[in-house]
XYZ file of N, CA, C and O in Angstrom:
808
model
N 24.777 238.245 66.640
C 24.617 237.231 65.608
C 25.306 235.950 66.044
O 26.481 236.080 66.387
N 24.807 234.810 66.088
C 25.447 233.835 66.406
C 26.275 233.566 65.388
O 26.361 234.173 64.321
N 26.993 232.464 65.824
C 28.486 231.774 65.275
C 28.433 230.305 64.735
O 28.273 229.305 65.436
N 28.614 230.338 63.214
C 28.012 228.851 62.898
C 29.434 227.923 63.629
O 30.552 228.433 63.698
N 29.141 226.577 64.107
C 29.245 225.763 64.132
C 30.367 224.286 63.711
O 29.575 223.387 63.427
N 31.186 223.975 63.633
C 31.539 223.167 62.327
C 32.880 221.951 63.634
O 33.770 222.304 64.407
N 32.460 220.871 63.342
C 33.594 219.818 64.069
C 33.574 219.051 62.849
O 32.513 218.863 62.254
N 34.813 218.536 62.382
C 35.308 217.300 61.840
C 35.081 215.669 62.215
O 35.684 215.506 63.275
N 34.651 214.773 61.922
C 34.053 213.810 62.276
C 34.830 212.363 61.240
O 35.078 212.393 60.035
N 35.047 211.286 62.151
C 35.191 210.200 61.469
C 34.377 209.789 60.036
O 33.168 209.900 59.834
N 35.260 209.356 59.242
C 34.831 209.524 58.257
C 34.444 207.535 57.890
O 35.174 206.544 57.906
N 33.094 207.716 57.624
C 32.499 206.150 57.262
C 31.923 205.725 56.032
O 30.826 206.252 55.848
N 32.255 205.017 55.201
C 31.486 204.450 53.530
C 30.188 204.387 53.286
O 29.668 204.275 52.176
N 29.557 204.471 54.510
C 28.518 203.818 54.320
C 27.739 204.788 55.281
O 28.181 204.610 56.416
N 26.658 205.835 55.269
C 26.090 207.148 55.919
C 24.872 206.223 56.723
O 24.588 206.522 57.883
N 24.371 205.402 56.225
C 23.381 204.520 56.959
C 23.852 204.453 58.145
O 23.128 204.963 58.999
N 24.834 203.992 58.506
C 25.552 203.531 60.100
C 25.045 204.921 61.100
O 24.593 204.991 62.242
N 25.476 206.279 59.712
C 25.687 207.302 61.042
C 23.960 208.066 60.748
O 23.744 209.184 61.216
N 22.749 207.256 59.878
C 21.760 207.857 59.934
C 20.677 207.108 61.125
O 19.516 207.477 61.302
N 21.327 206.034 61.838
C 21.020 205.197 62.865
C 20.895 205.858 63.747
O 19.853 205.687 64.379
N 21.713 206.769 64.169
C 22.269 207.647 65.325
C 20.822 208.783 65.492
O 20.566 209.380 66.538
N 19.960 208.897 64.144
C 19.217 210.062 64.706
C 17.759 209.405 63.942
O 16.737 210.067 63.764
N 17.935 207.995 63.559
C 16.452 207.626 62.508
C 15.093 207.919 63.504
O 14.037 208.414 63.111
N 15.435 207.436 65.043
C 14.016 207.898 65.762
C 13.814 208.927 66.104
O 13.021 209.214 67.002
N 14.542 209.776 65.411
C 14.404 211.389 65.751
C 13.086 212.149 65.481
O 12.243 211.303 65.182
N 12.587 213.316 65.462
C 11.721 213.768 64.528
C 12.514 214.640 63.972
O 13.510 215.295 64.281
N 11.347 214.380 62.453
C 11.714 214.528 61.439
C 12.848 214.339 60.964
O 13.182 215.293 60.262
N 13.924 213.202 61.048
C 14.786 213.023 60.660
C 15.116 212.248 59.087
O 14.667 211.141 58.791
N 16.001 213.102 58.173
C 16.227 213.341 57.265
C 17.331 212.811 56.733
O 18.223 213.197 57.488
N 18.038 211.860 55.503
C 18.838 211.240 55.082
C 18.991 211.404 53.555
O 18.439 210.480 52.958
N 19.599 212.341 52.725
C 19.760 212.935 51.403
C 21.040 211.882 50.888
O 22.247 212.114 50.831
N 20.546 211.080 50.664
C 21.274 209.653 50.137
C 22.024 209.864 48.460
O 21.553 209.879 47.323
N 23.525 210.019 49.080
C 24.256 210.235 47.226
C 24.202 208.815 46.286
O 24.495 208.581 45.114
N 23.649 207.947 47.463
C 24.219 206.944 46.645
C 25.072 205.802 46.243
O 24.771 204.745 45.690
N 26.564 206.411 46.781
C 27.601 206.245 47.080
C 27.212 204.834 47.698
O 26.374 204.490 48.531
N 28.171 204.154 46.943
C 28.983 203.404 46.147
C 29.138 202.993 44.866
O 30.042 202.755 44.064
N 27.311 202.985 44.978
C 26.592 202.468 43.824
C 26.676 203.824 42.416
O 26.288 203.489 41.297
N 27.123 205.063 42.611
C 26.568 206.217 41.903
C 28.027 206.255 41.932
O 28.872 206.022 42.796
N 28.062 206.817 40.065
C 29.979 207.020 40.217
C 29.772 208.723 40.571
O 30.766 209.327 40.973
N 28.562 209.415 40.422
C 28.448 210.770 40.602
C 27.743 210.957 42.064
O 27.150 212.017 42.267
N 27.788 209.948 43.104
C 27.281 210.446 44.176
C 28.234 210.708 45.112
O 29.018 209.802 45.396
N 28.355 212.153 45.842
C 29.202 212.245 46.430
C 29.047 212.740 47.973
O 29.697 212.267 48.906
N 28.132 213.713 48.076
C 27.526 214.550 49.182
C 26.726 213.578 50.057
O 25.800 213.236 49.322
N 26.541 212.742 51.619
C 25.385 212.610 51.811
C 25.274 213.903 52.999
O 26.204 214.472 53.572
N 23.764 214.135 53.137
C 23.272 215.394 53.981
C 22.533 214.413 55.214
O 21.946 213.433 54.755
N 22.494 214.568 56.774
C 21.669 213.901 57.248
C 21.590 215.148 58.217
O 22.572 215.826 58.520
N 20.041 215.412 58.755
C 19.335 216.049 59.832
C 18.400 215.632 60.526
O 17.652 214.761 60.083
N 18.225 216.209 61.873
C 16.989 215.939 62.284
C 15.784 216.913 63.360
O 15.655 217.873 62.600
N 15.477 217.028 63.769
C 15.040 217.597 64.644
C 14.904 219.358 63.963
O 15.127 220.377 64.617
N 14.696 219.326 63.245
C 14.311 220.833 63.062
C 13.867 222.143 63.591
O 12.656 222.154 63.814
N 14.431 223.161 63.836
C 13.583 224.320 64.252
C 12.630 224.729 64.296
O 12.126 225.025 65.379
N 11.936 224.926 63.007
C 10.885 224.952 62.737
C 10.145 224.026 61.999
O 10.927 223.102 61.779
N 8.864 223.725 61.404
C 8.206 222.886 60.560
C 6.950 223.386 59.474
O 5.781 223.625 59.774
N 7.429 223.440 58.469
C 6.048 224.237 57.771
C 5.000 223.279 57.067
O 5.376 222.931 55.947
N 3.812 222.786 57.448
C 2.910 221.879 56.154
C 1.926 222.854 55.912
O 1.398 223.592 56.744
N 1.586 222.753 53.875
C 0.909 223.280 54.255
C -0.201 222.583 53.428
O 0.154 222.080 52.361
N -1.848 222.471 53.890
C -2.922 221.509 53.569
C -3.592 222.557 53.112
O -3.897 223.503 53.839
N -4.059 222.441 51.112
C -5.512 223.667 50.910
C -4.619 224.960 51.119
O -3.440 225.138 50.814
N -5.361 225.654 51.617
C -5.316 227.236 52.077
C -4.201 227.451 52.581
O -3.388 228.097 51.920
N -3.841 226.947 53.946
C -3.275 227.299 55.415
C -1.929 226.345 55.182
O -1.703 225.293 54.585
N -1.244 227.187 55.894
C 0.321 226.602 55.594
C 0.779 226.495 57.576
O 1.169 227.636 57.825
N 0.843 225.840 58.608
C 0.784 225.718 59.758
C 2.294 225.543 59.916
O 2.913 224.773 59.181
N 2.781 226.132 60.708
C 4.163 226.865 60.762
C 4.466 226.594 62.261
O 4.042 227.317 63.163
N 5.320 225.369 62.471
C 5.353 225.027 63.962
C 6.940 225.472 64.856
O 8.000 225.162 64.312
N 6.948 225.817 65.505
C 8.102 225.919 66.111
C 8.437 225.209 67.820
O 7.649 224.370 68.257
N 9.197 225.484 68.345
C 9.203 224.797 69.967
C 8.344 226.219 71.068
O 7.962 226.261 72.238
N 8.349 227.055 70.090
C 7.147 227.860 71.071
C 5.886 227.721 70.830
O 5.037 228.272 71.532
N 5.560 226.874 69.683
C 3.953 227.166 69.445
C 3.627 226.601 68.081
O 4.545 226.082 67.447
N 2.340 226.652 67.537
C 2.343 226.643 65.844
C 1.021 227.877 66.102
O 0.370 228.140 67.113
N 0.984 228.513 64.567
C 0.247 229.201 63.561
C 0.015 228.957 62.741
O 0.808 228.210 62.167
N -0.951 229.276 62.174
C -1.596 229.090 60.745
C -1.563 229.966 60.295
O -1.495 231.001 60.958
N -1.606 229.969 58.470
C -1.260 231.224 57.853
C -1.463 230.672 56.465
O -0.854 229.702 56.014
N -2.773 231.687 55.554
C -3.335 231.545 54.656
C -2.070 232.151 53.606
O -2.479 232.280 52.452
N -0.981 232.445 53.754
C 0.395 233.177 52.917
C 0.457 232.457 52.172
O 0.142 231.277 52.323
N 0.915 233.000 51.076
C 1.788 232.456 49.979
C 3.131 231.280 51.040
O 3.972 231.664 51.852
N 2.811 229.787 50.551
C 3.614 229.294 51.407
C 5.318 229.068 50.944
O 6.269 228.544 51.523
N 5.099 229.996 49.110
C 6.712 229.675 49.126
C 7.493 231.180 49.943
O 8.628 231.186 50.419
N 6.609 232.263 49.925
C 6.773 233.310 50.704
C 6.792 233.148 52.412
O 7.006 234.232 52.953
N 6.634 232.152 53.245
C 6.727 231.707 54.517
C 7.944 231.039 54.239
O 8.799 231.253 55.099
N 8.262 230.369 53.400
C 9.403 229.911 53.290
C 10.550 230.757 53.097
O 11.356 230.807 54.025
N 10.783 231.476 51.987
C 11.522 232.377 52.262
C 11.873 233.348 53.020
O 12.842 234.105 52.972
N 10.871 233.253 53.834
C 10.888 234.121 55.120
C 11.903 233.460 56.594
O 12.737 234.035 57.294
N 11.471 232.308 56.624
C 12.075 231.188 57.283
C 13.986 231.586 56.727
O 14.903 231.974 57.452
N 14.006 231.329 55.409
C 15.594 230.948 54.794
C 16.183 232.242 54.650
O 17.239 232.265 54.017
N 15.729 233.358 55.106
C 16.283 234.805 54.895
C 17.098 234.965 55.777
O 18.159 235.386 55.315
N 17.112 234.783 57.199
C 18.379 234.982 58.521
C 19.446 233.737 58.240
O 20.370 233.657 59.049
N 19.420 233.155 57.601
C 20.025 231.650 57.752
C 21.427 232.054 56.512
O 21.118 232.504 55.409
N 22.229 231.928 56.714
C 23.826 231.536 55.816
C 23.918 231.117 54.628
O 23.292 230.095 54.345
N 24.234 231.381 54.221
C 24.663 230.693 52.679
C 25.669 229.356 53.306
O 26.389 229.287 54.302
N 25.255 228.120 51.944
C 26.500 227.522 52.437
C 28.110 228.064 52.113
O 28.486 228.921 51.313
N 28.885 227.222 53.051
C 30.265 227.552 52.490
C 30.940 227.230 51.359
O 30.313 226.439 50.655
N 32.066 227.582 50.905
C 32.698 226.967 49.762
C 32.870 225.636 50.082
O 32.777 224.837 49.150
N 33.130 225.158 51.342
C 33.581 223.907 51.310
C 32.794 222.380 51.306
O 33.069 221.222 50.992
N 31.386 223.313 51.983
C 30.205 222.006 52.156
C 28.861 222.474 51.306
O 28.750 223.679 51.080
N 27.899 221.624 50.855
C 26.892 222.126 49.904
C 25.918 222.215 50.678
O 24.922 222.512 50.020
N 25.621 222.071 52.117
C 24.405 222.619 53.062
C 24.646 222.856 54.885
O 24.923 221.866 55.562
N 24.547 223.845 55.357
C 25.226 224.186 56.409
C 23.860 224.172 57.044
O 23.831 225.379 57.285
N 22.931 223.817 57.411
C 21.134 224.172 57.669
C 20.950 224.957 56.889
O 21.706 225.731 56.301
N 19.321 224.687 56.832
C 18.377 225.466 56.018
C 17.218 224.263 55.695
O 17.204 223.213 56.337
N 16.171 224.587 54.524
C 15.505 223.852 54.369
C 15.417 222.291 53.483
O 15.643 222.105 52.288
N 15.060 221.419 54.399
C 14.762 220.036 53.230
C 13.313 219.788 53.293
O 12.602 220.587 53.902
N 13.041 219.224 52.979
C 11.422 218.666 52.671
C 11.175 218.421 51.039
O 12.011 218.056 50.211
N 9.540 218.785 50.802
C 9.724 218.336 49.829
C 7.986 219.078 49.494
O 7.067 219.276 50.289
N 8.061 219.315 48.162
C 6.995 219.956 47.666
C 6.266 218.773 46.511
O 6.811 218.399 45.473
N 4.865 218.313 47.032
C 3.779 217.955 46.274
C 3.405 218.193 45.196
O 3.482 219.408 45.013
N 2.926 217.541 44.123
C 2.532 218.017 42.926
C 1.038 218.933 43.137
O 0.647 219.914 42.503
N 0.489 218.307 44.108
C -0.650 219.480 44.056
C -0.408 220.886 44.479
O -1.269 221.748 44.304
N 1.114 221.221 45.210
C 1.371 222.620 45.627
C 1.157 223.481 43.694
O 0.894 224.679 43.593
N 1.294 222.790 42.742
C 1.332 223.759 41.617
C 0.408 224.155 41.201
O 0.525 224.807 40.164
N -0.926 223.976 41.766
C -2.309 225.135 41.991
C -1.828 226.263 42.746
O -2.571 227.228 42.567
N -0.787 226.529 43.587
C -0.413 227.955 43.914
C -0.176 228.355 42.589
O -1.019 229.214 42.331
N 0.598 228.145 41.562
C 1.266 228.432 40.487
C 0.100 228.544 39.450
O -0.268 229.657 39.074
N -0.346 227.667 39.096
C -1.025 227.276 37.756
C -2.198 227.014 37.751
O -2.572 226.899 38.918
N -3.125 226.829 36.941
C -4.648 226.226 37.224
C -3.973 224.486 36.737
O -3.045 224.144 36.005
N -4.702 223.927 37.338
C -4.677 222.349 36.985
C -5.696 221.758 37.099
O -6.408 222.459 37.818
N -6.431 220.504 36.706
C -7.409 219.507 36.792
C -7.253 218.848 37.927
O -6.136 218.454 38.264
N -8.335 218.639 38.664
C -8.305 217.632 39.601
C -8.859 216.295 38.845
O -9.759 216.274 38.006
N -8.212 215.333 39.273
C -8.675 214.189 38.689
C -8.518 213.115 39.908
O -9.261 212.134 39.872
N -7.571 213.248 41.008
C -6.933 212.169 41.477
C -7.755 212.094 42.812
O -8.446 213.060 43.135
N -7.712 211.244 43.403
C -8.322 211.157 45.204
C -7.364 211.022 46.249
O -6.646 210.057 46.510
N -7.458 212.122 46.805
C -6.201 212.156 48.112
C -6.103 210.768 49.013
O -6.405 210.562 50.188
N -5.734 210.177 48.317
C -6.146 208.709 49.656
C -4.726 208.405 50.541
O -4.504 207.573 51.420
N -4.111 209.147 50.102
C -2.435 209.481 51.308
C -2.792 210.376 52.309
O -2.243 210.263 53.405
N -3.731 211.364 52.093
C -3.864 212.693 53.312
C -2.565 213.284 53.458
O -2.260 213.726 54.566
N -1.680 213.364 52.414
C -0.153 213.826 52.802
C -0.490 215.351 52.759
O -1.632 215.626 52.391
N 0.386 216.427 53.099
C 0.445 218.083 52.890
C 1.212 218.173 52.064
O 2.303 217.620 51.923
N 0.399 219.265 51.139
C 1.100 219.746 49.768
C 2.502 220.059 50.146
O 3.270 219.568 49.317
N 2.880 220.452 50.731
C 4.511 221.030 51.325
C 4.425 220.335 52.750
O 3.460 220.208 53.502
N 5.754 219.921 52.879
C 6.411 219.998 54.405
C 7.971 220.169 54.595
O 8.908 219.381 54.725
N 7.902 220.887 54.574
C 9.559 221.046 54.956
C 10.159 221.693 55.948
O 9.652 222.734 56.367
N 11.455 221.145 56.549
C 11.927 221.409 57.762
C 12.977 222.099 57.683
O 13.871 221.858 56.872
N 13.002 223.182 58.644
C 14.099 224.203 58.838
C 15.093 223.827 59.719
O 14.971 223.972 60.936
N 16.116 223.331 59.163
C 17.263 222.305 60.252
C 18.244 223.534 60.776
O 18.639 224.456 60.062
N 18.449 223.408 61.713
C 19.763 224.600 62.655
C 21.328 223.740 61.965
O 22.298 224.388 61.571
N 21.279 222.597 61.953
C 22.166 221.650 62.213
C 22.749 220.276 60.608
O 21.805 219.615 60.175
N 23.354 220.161 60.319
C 23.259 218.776 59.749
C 24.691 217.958 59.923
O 25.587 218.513 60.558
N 24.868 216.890 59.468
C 25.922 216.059 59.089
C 26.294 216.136 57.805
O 25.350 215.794 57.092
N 27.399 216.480 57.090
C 27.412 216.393 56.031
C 28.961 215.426 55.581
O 30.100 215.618 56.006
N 28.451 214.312 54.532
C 29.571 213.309 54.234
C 30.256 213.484 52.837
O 29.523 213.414 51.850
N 31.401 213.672 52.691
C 32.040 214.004 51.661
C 32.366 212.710 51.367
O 33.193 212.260 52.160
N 31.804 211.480 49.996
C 32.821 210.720 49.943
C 33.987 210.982 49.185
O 35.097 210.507 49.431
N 33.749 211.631 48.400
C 35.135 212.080 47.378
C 36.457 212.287 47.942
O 37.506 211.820 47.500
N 36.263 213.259 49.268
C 37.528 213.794 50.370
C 37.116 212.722 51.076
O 37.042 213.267 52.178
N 36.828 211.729 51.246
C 36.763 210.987 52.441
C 36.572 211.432 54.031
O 37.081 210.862 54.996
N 35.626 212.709 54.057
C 35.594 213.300 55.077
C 33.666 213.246 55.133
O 32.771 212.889 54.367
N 33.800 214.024 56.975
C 32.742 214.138 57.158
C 32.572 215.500 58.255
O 33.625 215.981 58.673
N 31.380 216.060 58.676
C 31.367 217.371 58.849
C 30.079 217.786 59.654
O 28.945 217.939 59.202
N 30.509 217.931 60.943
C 29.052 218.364 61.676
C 28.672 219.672 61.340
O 29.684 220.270 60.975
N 27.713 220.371 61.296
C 27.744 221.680 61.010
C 26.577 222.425 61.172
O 25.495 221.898 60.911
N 26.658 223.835 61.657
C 25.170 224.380 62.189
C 25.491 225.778 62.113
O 26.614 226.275 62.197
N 24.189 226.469 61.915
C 23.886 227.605 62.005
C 24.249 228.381 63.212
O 24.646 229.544 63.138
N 24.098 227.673 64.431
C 23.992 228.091 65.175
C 23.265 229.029 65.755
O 23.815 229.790 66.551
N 21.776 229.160 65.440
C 21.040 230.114 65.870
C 19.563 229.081 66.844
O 18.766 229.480 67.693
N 19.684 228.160 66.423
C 18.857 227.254 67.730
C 19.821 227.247 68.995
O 20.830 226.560 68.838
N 19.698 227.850 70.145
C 20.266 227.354 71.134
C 19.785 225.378 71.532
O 20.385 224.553 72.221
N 18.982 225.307 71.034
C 19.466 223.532 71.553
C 20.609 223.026 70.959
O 21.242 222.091 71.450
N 20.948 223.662 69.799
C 21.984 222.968 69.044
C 22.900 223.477 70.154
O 23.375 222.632 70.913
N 23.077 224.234 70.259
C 23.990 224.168 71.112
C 24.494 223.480 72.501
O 25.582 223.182 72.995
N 23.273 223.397 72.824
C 23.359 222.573 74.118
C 23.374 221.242 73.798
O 23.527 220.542 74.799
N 23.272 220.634 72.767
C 23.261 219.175 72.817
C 24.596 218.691 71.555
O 24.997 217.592 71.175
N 25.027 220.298 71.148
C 26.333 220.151 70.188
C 27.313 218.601 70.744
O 27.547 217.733 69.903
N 27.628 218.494 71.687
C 28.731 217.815 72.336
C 28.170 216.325 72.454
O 28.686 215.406 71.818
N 27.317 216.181 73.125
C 26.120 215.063 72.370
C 26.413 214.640 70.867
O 27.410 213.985 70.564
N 25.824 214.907 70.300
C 25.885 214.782 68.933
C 27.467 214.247 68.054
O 27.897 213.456 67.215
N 27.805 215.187 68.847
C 29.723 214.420 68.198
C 30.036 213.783 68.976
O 31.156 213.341 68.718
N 29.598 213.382 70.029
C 29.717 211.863 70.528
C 29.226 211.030 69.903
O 29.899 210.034 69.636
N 28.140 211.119 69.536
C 27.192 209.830 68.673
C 27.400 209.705 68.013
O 27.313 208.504 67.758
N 28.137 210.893 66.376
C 28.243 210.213 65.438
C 29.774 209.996 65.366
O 30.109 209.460 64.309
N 30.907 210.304 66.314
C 31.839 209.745 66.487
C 32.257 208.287 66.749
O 33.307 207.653 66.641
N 30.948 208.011 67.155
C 31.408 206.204 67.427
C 29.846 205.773 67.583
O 29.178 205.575 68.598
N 29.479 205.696 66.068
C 27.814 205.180 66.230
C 27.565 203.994 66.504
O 28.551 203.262 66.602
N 26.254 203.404 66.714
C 26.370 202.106 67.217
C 24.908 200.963 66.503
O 23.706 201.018 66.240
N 25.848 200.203 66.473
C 24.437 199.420 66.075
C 24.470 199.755 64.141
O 25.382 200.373 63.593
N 23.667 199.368 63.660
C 23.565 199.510 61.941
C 22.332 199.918 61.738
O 21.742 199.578 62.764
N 21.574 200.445 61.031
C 20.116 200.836 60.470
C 19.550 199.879 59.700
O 18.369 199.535 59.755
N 20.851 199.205 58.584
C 20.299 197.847 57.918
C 20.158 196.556 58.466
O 20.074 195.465 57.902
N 20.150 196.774 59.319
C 20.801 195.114 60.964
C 19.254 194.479 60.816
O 19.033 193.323 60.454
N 18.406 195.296 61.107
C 17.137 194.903 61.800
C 16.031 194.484 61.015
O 15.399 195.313 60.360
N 15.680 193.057 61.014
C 14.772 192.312 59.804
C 13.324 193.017 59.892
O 12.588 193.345 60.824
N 13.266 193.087 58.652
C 12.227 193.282 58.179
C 10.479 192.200 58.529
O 10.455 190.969 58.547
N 9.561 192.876 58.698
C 8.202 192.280 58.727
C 7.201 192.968 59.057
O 7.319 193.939 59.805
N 6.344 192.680 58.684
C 4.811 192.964 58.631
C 4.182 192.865 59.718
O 4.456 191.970 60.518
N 3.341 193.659 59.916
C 2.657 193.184 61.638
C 0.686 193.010 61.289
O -0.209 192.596 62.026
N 0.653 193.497 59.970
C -0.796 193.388 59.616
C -0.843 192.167 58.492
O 0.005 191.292 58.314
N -2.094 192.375 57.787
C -2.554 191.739 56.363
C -2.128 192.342 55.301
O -2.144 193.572 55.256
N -1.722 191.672 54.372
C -1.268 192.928 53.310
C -2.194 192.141 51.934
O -2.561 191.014 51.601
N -2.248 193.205 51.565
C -3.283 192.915 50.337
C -3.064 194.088 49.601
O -2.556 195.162 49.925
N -3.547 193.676 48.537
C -3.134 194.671 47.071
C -4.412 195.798 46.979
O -5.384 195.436 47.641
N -4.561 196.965 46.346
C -5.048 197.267 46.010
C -5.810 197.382 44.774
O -6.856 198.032 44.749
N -5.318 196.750 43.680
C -5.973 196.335 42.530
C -5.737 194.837 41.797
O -4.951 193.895 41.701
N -6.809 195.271 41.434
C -6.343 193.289 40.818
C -5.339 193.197 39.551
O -4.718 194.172 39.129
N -5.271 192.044 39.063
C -4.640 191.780 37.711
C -4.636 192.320 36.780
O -3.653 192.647 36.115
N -6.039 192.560 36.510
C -6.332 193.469 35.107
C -6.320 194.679 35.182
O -6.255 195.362 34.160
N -6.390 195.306 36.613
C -6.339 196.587 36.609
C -4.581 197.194 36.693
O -4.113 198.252 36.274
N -3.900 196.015 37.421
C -2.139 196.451 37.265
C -2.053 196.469 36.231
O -1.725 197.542 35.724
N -2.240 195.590 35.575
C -1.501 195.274 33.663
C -2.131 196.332 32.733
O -1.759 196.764 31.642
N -3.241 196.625 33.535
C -3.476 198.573 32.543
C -2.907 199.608 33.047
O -2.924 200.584 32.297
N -2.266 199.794 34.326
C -2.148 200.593 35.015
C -1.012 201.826 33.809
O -1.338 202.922 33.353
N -0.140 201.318 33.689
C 0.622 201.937 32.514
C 0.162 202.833 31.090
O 0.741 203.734 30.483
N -1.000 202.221 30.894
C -1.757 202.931 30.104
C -2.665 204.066 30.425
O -3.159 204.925 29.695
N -2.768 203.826 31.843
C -3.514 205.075 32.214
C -3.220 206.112 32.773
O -3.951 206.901 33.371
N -1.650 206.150 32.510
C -0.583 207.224 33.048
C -0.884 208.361 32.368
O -0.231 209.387 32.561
């Protein structure tokens, strides 16, 4: 059984600085408390690079890993729990040690329920995607601390453990630094009369 993980890390106000360190990652992940602005935000969570990856579109729930992907017509909260069954509880001391983030679609509740279709997919997003992290950062602002921490059952984490607390030991550069702009046309999708009803047709 592997051995989770855990280094102590400079502790910074502001989690943006140290979500710089992994934003071109894939799938990289930033569970924002809030903090400064939130008198109740306290936790931020940041990951990236995940173990595995589950979306699932319709039917088929496609289940990717660094050996391969599959498809699989399963119950996809049952692939999921399948995924979060070898994995740790968190500790008393931090509220996520890896495991899953992502995020579940309102259309996943046709697994659940009958519902109306009414709407037009014009995002193409997957009802579910969520990522099975080995690894995260976790920022306490309350203790003024911060907390690398992993499962330890991906060997990359391991191999790039030492990496990683280099980077977010002395991150570089800011995430909010870099101006903003457009590289296309931007145009609205509805006109005047159709925004100023839009509320009513909620």
């Amino acid at each position: 059984m592997s051995e989770p993980l855990l280094t102590e890390l400079p502790y910074y106000p502001d989690s943006a600085r140290l979500f710089n360190v992994i934003a071109d990652r894939p799938w990289a992940v930033f569970l924002d408390s809030a903090h400064p602005f939130s008198r109740r935000g306290r936790f931020d969570i940041l990951a990236a690079e995940p173990m595995a990856q589950l979306c699932t579109r319709g039917a088929m729930t496609e289940v990717r890993t660094r050996e391969g992907s599959s498809l699989s017509p399963a119950d996809p909260f049952e692939i999921l729990r399948g995924c979060l069954r070898p994995l740790a509880a968190p500790s008393r001391l931090l509220p996520f040690c890896g495991g899953a983030i992502g995020y579940f679609g309102y259309d996943l509740g046709r697994r659940l329920e009958r519902l109306p279709s009414h709407a037009q997919d014009a995002e193409n997003m997957p009802e579910m995607a969520i990522g099975i992290y080995d690894w995260a950062l976790v920022v306490d602002h309350r203790a003024r601390r911060s907390w690398l921490v992993a499962q330890g059952r991906d060997p990359v984490t391991r191999e790039r453990w030492r990496d990683w607390v280099e980077r977010f030991r002395a991150p570089r550069g800011f995430a909010g630094s870099a101006s903003f702009e457009t590289v296309g046309r931007v145009s609205s999708n509805m006109d005047r009369v159709l925004y100023t009803a839009a509320p009513h047709l909620l």
